[in-house]
Amino acid sequence: MKTLVWFRNDLRLSDNPALSRAAIDSDAIEAVYIHCHEYVKSHPVAPVRLHFIFEHLQLLGDELAAQGISLTLLEVKTAKEIPAAILKLAQQKSCDQLHINAEYPLDEFVRDKNVAATCKAAGIIVRRFHDRVIVPPGMIRNGQGLPYKVFTAFKRTWLQQATAVSWASPSSAPAFPKAVACKFDNAVLKKWFAEADDRVAAHWPAGEAEAHERLKDFMDTAIRHYHETRDFPATEGTSTLSPYLAVGSISPRQCLGAALHVNGGEWDTGSEGVTTWINELIWRDFYQHVVTDFPQVCKHNPMQTYTDQFPWRKDEKVFERWCQGQTGIPIVDAAMRQLLQTGWMHNRLRMVVAMFLTKNLQIDWRWGEHWFMSRLIDGDFAANNGGWQWSASTGTDAAPYFRVFNPVSQSRKFDPDGHFIRQYVPELAHLDKKNIHQPPPVNGYPLPIVDLVVSRKQTIELFGKLDRKPAETGN
């Protein structure tokens, strides 16, 4: 038996279900990664994320080659070409089966379904594994057998299911079939590397080893205080693992296993810092389940359909000022500039800038969702869409429409001394900690683009006038 393993957002050797199973039941293994230009353009994928993926592919290709596994890099223009490309490679390599780790957004699901149909018609066995979640979609249901729309209820059932699922995973790569080491041909990869991005090397070194080193450091230091430090952007209080989870150089199971080890095996008791971080892993699972159970969110639709009545503004000039960090609201501008400079944004600030865009500027949340995906190194459709719809009060378990973060209050609370603002908005570096959050007129820095109090009131009134359907409240 010879198996072709198709790598996607699972760029690692350890705890890789598709690869591990191939190592168990195959006499030989081939590997493939496909770069689809249409996919990158239409979803979109940030250039910094592409560069991060390509650096991971270089390392992965070398690691697989050391085991005698050849990683083939294929390039296609459209998604329609993928099934034929996979089949042709499988036949060229004399593979009997194809292994993939599931991806849950609708386009990816349809793509994989088409690949499976094409391969099966040619007599190739296709096996699909769950990798991006701890509890697979379909296992979390309410008493009526329906999926949850509210996180708290989802979490209760998730905890019941998760303790019964084998989440523990090996820290090392599986034992591969004996083969002669080969050399990874990275000629195509060098072509893909045409636009280098220094932000990756500076802030996000690639690789499975780097991901595990960050996990270890976080477990050894910050996790026990995570509940106290995670909301302060000037403090190193988060794991910074999101880019590595997004490309799959570390798995959520490995993260959970490390957290449970630190917490003495406790899931929702024990260290508050640890349980708070585990809660974030459950949120990641929740949003992957949402795109599976409610595929309408993959079609640019709000989860709460009544919210599409909201008269979103289509002001491109105002939106551009938000994108470039030129709104005149210091914490918003600092956060947006952090994204532009590093390809990443602190999670608390993602909520702040998203609410500012949707609740103060009244710009369509889909504009912000798209901008984030076009810039984030950790861009993951499920998590990004879920976060934006939560902030805009259009999604599952959404923030009530009358809950609107005041960015100045958030700034004073979570960046009290203004250290984060000074780092990314140097025009205001000379101001004291009292004035930096809501500065007087400063030469070279714009005045506020909107009145926070007036715009908040207007948005709440507009939401209140929408024709809400009780059936969409969820459970």
XYZ file of C-alpha atoms in Angstrom:
475
model
C 0.000 0.000 0.000
C 1.350 3.417 -1.012
C -0.256 6.592 0.344
C -0.287 10.158 -0.909
C -0.637 12.666 1.951
C -2.010 16.058 0.895
C -0.714 18.770 3.233
C -2.760 21.952 3.700
C -2.990 23.787 7.032
C -1.250 20.937 8.853
C 2.415 21.635 8.149
C 4.058 19.354 10.721
C 5.206 15.778 11.251
C 4.073 15.183 14.841
C 0.431 14.609 15.786
C -0.638 14.747 12.175
C -3.502 12.232 11.837
C -3.345 11.898 8.044
C 0.424 11.413 8.075
C 0.502 9.200 11.174
C -2.090 6.824 9.753
C -0.168 6.630 6.491
C 2.927 5.654 8.479
C 0.987 2.844 10.136
C -0.730 1.207 7.168
C 1.505 2.093 4.204
C 4.634 0.573 2.731
C 5.602 3.936 1.248
C 4.457 7.562 1.502
C 4.384 10.450 -0.952
C 3.418 14.028 -0.024
C 1.966 16.987 -1.896
C 1.140 20.645 -1.319
C -0.956 22.659 -3.801
C -0.743 26.414 -4.301
C -3.958 27.671 -5.911
C -3.857 31.239 -7.244
C -7.645 31.562 -7.382
C -7.979 30.549 -3.741
C -5.355 33.028 -2.574
C -7.034 35.863 -4.460
C -10.666 35.149 -3.599
C -10.514 34.419 0.120
C -7.954 36.240 0.516
C -4.625 35.114 1.982
C -2.285 37.760 3.403
C 1.139 38.049 1.746
C 2.776 37.699 5.166
C 0.823 34.480 5.749
C 1.849 33.138 2.340
C 5.473 33.824 3.140
C 5.034 32.097 6.518
C 3.516 29.062 4.778
C 6.317 28.898 2.227
C 8.976 29.010 4.950
C 7.186 26.166 6.702
C 7.106 24.207 3.445
C 10.864 24.547 3.090
C 11.394 23.073 6.553
C 8.705 20.430 6.088
C 10.116 19.384 2.727
C 13.565 18.861 4.230
C 12.167 16.961 7.231
C 10.090 14.651 5.040
C 13.026 14.089 2.675
C 15.136 12.940 5.627
C 12.531 10.213 6.104
C 12.558 9.253 2.447
C 9.268 11.033 1.724
C 9.169 13.294 -1.313
C 7.090 16.495 -1.041
C 5.788 17.560 -4.454
C 4.760 21.194 -4.882
C 1.969 21.745 -7.387
C 0.715 25.064 -8.725
C -2.775 25.521 -10.224
C -4.692 28.566 -11.399
C -8.180 27.547 -10.271
C -9.752 25.253 -7.710
C -11.418 23.270 -10.498
C -7.987 22.026 -11.546
C -7.191 20.492 -8.156
C -9.019 17.127 -8.455
C -7.324 16.297 -11.756
C -3.946 17.466 -10.454
C -4.218 15.261 -7.371
C -5.340 12.246 -9.393
C -2.550 12.675 -11.939
C 0.091 12.850 -9.221
C -1.364 9.875 -7.344
C -1.283 7.792 -10.504
C 2.230 8.948 -11.407
C 3.438 7.953 -7.945
C 1.460 4.665 -8.017
C -0.456 5.596 -4.857
C -3.347 3.402 -3.710
C -4.852 5.919 -1.303
C -5.043 9.610 -0.464
C -4.993 10.935 3.117
C -6.214 14.416 4.047
C -6.937 16.297 7.254
C -10.389 17.880 7.107
C -10.967 21.574 6.537
C -14.419 22.852 7.422
C -15.267 26.112 5.571
C -17.663 25.526 2.684
C -15.287 26.130 -0.247
C -12.698 23.785 1.216
C -15.347 21.165 1.990
C -16.646 21.258 -1.593
C -13.093 21.132 -2.965
C -12.287 18.036 -0.917
C -15.577 16.392 -1.867
C -14.732 16.865 -5.549
C -11.219 15.504 -5.047
C -12.605 12.463 -3.215
C -15.126 11.749 -5.980
C -12.460 11.994 -8.694
C -10.026 9.734 -6.854
C -12.610 7.153 -5.852
C -13.809 6.909 -9.440
C -10.231 5.966 -10.374
C -10.033 3.335 -7.649
C -8.011 5.379 -5.147
C -9.127 5.149 -1.515
C -9.623 8.535 0.162
C -9.430 8.839 3.942
C -10.336 12.012 5.822
C -9.142 12.771 9.363
C -9.945 15.469 11.916
C -7.014 17.687 12.780
C -7.989 21.341 13.275
C -10.284 20.649 16.217
C -10.166 18.801 19.506
C -13.759 17.570 19.263
C -14.845 16.949 15.638
C -17.861 18.770 14.189
C -21.096 16.847 14.520
C -20.355 15.590 18.020
C -21.680 18.657 19.851
C -25.487 18.706 19.824
C -28.267 19.911 22.124
C -31.157 17.814 23.436
C -32.994 18.150 20.117
C -29.970 16.986 18.152
C -29.294 20.485 16.821
C -26.025 22.449 16.795
C -25.472 25.209 19.328
C -25.446 28.898 18.502
C -24.372 30.022 21.983
C -20.838 29.369 23.234
C -21.651 28.739 26.907
C -24.034 25.896 26.084
C -21.593 24.576 23.449
C -18.801 24.551 26.012
C -20.767 22.467 28.520
C -21.360 19.728 25.964
C -17.851 20.124 24.544
C -16.336 19.389 27.959
C -18.444 16.250 28.247
C -17.322 15.047 24.831
C -13.695 16.158 25.069
C -12.937 14.122 28.174
C -14.076 11.025 26.262
C -12.019 11.800 23.148
C -8.371 10.847 22.840
C -6.850 14.315 22.805
C -3.429 13.182 24.002
C -0.978 13.171 21.129
C 2.628 12.162 20.509
C 5.222 14.910 20.728
C 7.444 13.268 18.149
C 6.934 12.194 14.557
C 5.623 8.683 13.863
C 7.821 5.800 12.767
C 7.828 6.043 8.994
C 8.291 3.147 6.555
C 11.956 2.466 5.935
C 13.137 4.406 2.923
C 16.280 5.996 1.550
C 16.585 9.692 2.366
C 15.988 11.952 -0.612
C 16.485 15.631 -1.415
C 13.632 18.153 -1.340
C 13.325 19.942 -4.683
C 12.503 23.533 -3.705
C 12.811 25.096 -7.166
C 9.099 25.882 -7.305
C 9.207 27.175 -3.745
C 11.901 29.694 -4.672
C 9.566 30.981 -7.367
C 6.791 31.362 -4.794
C 9.210 33.230 -2.540
C 9.432 36.078 -5.053
C 8.124 38.630 -2.533
C 10.016 38.180 0.714
C 8.531 39.611 3.886
C 10.944 40.676 6.610
C 8.141 40.663 9.191
C 8.155 36.860 9.199
C 11.816 36.519 10.111
C 11.623 39.379 12.617
C 8.489 38.379 14.492
C 7.502 34.863 13.415
C 10.313 32.341 12.837
C 8.846 29.382 10.995
C 8.747 25.744 11.953
C 7.337 23.041 14.160
C 10.268 23.340 16.559
C 9.662 27.081 16.987
C 5.976 26.454 17.697
C 6.777 23.937 20.409
C 9.412 26.194 21.928
C 6.812 28.963 22.203
C 4.342 26.553 23.744
C 6.923 25.422 26.299
C 7.911 28.986 27.166
C 4.267 29.938 27.632
C 3.612 26.925 29.846
C 6.722 27.697 31.921
C 5.977 31.389 32.400
C 2.845 33.292 31.426
C 0.011 30.762 31.376
C -0.696 30.808 35.120
C -1.230 34.583 34.912
C -2.937 34.503 31.512
C -6.306 35.604 32.919
C -4.639 38.700 34.377
C -2.312 39.675 31.518
C -4.000 38.585 28.281
C -5.866 41.879 27.732
C -2.830 44.179 28.039
C -1.234 44.666 24.595
C 2.011 46.143 25.932
C 2.563 43.022 28.056
C 3.797 39.664 26.775
C 0.824 37.874 28.266
C -0.373 35.714 25.372
C 1.030 32.544 23.834
C 1.620 34.089 20.338
C 0.807 30.629 18.970
C -2.043 31.697 16.689
C 0.093 31.892 13.494
C 1.424 28.392 14.155
C -2.047 27.003 14.852
C -3.274 28.664 11.662
C -0.726 26.901 9.426
C -0.798 23.768 11.529
C 2.804 23.585 12.665
C 1.312 22.766 16.062
C -2.037 21.154 16.794
C -4.786 22.241 19.208
C -4.501 18.800 20.812
C -0.846 19.409 21.588
C -1.735 22.784 23.109
C -4.495 21.268 25.213
C -2.263 18.428 26.343
C 0.410 20.857 27.530
C -2.157 22.966 29.395
C -3.711 19.961 31.110
C -0.265 18.774 32.159
C 0.444 22.133 33.802
C -2.994 22.067 35.451
C -2.702 18.592 36.892
C -5.207 17.140 34.431
C -7.970 19.595 35.360
C -10.103 20.937 32.494
C -12.207 23.710 34.048
C -10.873 23.962 37.600
C -7.422 24.579 39.053
C -5.284 27.446 37.781
C -7.501 30.252 36.519
C -4.874 31.241 33.989
C -4.768 27.742 32.521
C -8.545 27.299 32.408
C -8.908 30.704 30.755
C -6.489 29.633 28.025
C -8.261 26.283 27.588
C -11.442 28.322 27.168
C -9.791 30.067 24.210
C -9.021 26.671 22.648
C -12.706 25.792 23.025
C -13.627 29.052 21.268
C -11.410 27.974 18.367
C -13.277 24.675 18.185
C -16.624 26.489 18.427
C -15.997 28.614 15.352
C -14.838 25.586 13.338
C -18.105 23.880 14.282
C -20.072 26.992 13.294
C -18.765 27.023 9.706
C -19.638 23.334 9.441
C -23.119 23.534 10.955
C -24.069 26.944 9.540
C -22.397 27.196 6.114
C -24.286 30.415 5.338
C -21.530 32.278 7.216
C -19.157 31.107 4.472
C -21.244 32.987 1.900
C -20.689 36.511 3.273
C -23.967 36.283 5.204
C -24.589 37.240 8.825
C -25.588 34.460 11.179
C -28.464 36.593 12.443
C -30.090 37.317 9.094
C -32.207 40.184 10.402
C -29.047 42.254 10.887
C -28.596 42.484 7.127
C -31.262 45.197 7.302
C -28.747 47.454 9.058
C -27.885 50.461 6.839
C -24.130 49.896 6.733
C -22.161 52.835 5.373
C -20.126 52.355 2.182
C -17.614 55.154 2.826
C -14.318 54.033 1.306
C -12.380 57.098 2.483
C -13.386 56.562 6.110
C -12.622 52.844 5.794
C -9.172 53.592 4.387
C -8.369 55.832 7.361
C -9.300 52.940 9.658
C -7.134 50.543 7.641
C -4.098 52.809 7.828
C -4.441 53.751 11.503
C -5.387 57.376 10.886
C -8.702 57.656 12.776
C -7.575 60.068 15.486
C -8.429 57.476 18.161
C -4.987 56.493 19.525
C -5.646 52.905 20.643
C -7.420 52.121 17.366
C -4.605 53.620 15.316
C -1.941 51.817 17.352
C -3.684 48.486 16.830
C -4.136 48.986 13.101
C -0.500 49.986 12.708
C 0.582 46.934 14.693
C -1.258 44.845 12.100
C 0.428 46.669 9.208
C 3.895 46.416 10.748
C 3.856 42.896 12.192
C 1.045 41.030 10.420
C -0.593 40.372 13.779
C -2.843 42.153 16.262
C -3.468 41.607 19.954
C -6.806 39.850 20.483
C -8.330 42.454 22.812
C -7.558 45.105 20.220
C -9.149 43.038 17.448
C -12.424 43.401 19.317
C -11.829 47.111 19.975
C -11.095 48.024 16.341
C -13.877 45.778 15.024
C -16.472 47.386 17.270
C -15.149 50.828 16.387
C -15.503 50.105 12.669
C -18.975 48.599 12.927
C -20.558 50.442 15.867
C -18.969 53.892 15.617
C -18.146 54.219 11.925
C -21.078 51.961 10.920
C -18.975 50.351 8.191
C -20.026 46.881 7.027
C -18.328 44.193 9.123
C -17.523 42.254 5.947
C -15.131 45.016 4.884
C -13.221 44.614 8.119
C -13.305 40.828 7.937
C -11.787 40.937 4.449
C -9.124 43.464 5.467
C -8.026 41.321 8.401
C -7.719 38.211 6.215
C -5.681 40.202 3.689
C -3.203 41.264 6.388
C -3.143 38.700 9.231
C -0.383 36.109 9.469
C -2.756 34.003 11.581
C -5.720 34.470 9.259
C -8.157 31.614 9.824
C -11.554 32.007 8.202
C -13.601 30.407 10.979
C -11.990 32.349 13.831
C -11.861 35.618 11.898
C -15.455 35.440 10.704
C -16.643 34.430 14.159
C -14.784 37.294 15.812
C -16.077 39.892 13.390
C -19.664 38.718 13.622
C -19.410 38.680 17.430
C -18.158 42.271 17.457
C -20.734 43.451 14.921
C -23.588 41.710 16.803
C -24.518 39.737 13.693
C -23.284 36.248 14.556
C -23.593 33.285 16.872
C -23.325 34.206 20.532
C -22.870 37.785 19.367
C -22.309 40.710 21.683
C -25.695 42.403 22.261
C -26.070 45.277 19.815
C -26.231 47.733 22.705
C -22.812 46.592 23.965
C -20.334 48.944 22.348
C -16.747 49.156 23.534
C -15.582 52.709 24.119
C -12.052 52.630 22.681
C -10.853 55.423 24.985
C -12.096 53.569 28.070
C -10.539 50.353 26.757
C -7.271 52.185 26.198
C -7.187 53.622 29.707
C -8.004 50.243 31.204
C -5.672 48.015 29.203
C -2.856 50.400 28.223
C -2.949 52.678 31.293
C 0.527 54.139 30.854
C 0.219 54.441 27.071
C 3.204 52.196 26.347
C 1.493 50.386 23.477
C 0.248 53.618 21.916
C 3.706 55.185 22.100
C 5.216 52.163 20.349
C 2.958 52.400 17.304
C 1.841 56.045 17.278
C 5.113 57.930 17.796
C 3.368 61.239 17.046
C 1.901 60.994 20.531
C 4.981 59.666 22.355
C 5.568 62.995 24.120
C 2.156 63.030 25.810
C 1.675 61.987 29.422
C -0.397 58.964 30.383
C -3.445 61.106 31.049
C -3.644 62.813 27.664
C -2.325 60.092 25.382
C -5.622 58.177 25.290
C -7.679 61.181 24.154
C -5.131 63.776 23.076
C -5.566 67.488 22.472
C -4.804 68.631 18.909
C -1.293 67.417 18.019
C 0.574 68.543 14.915
C 0.831 65.632 12.491
C -1.910 63.548 14.101
C -5.522 63.613 12.848
C -8.479 64.780 14.888
C -11.017 62.066 15.803
C -12.870 60.834 12.733
C -16.114 60.429 14.663
C -17.801 61.449 17.911
C -17.769 58.280 20.015
C -20.797 59.173 22.145
C -23.034 60.358 19.320
C -22.141 57.497 16.945
C -22.718 54.888 19.667
C -26.183 56.260 20.343
C -27.031 56.358 16.637
C -25.941 52.754 16.092
C -27.940 51.447 19.044
C -31.023 53.277 17.763
C -30.561 51.848 14.268
C -30.164 48.297 15.584
C -33.202 48.765 17.797
C -35.363 49.612 14.794
C -34.522 46.396 12.910
C -37.253 43.814 12.439
C -35.904 41.063 14.666
C -37.253 37.533 14.204
C -37.490 35.625 17.509
C -36.692 32.343 15.755
C -33.132 33.560 15.144
C -32.197 33.984 18.792
C -30.572 30.520 18.822
C -29.977 28.188 21.750
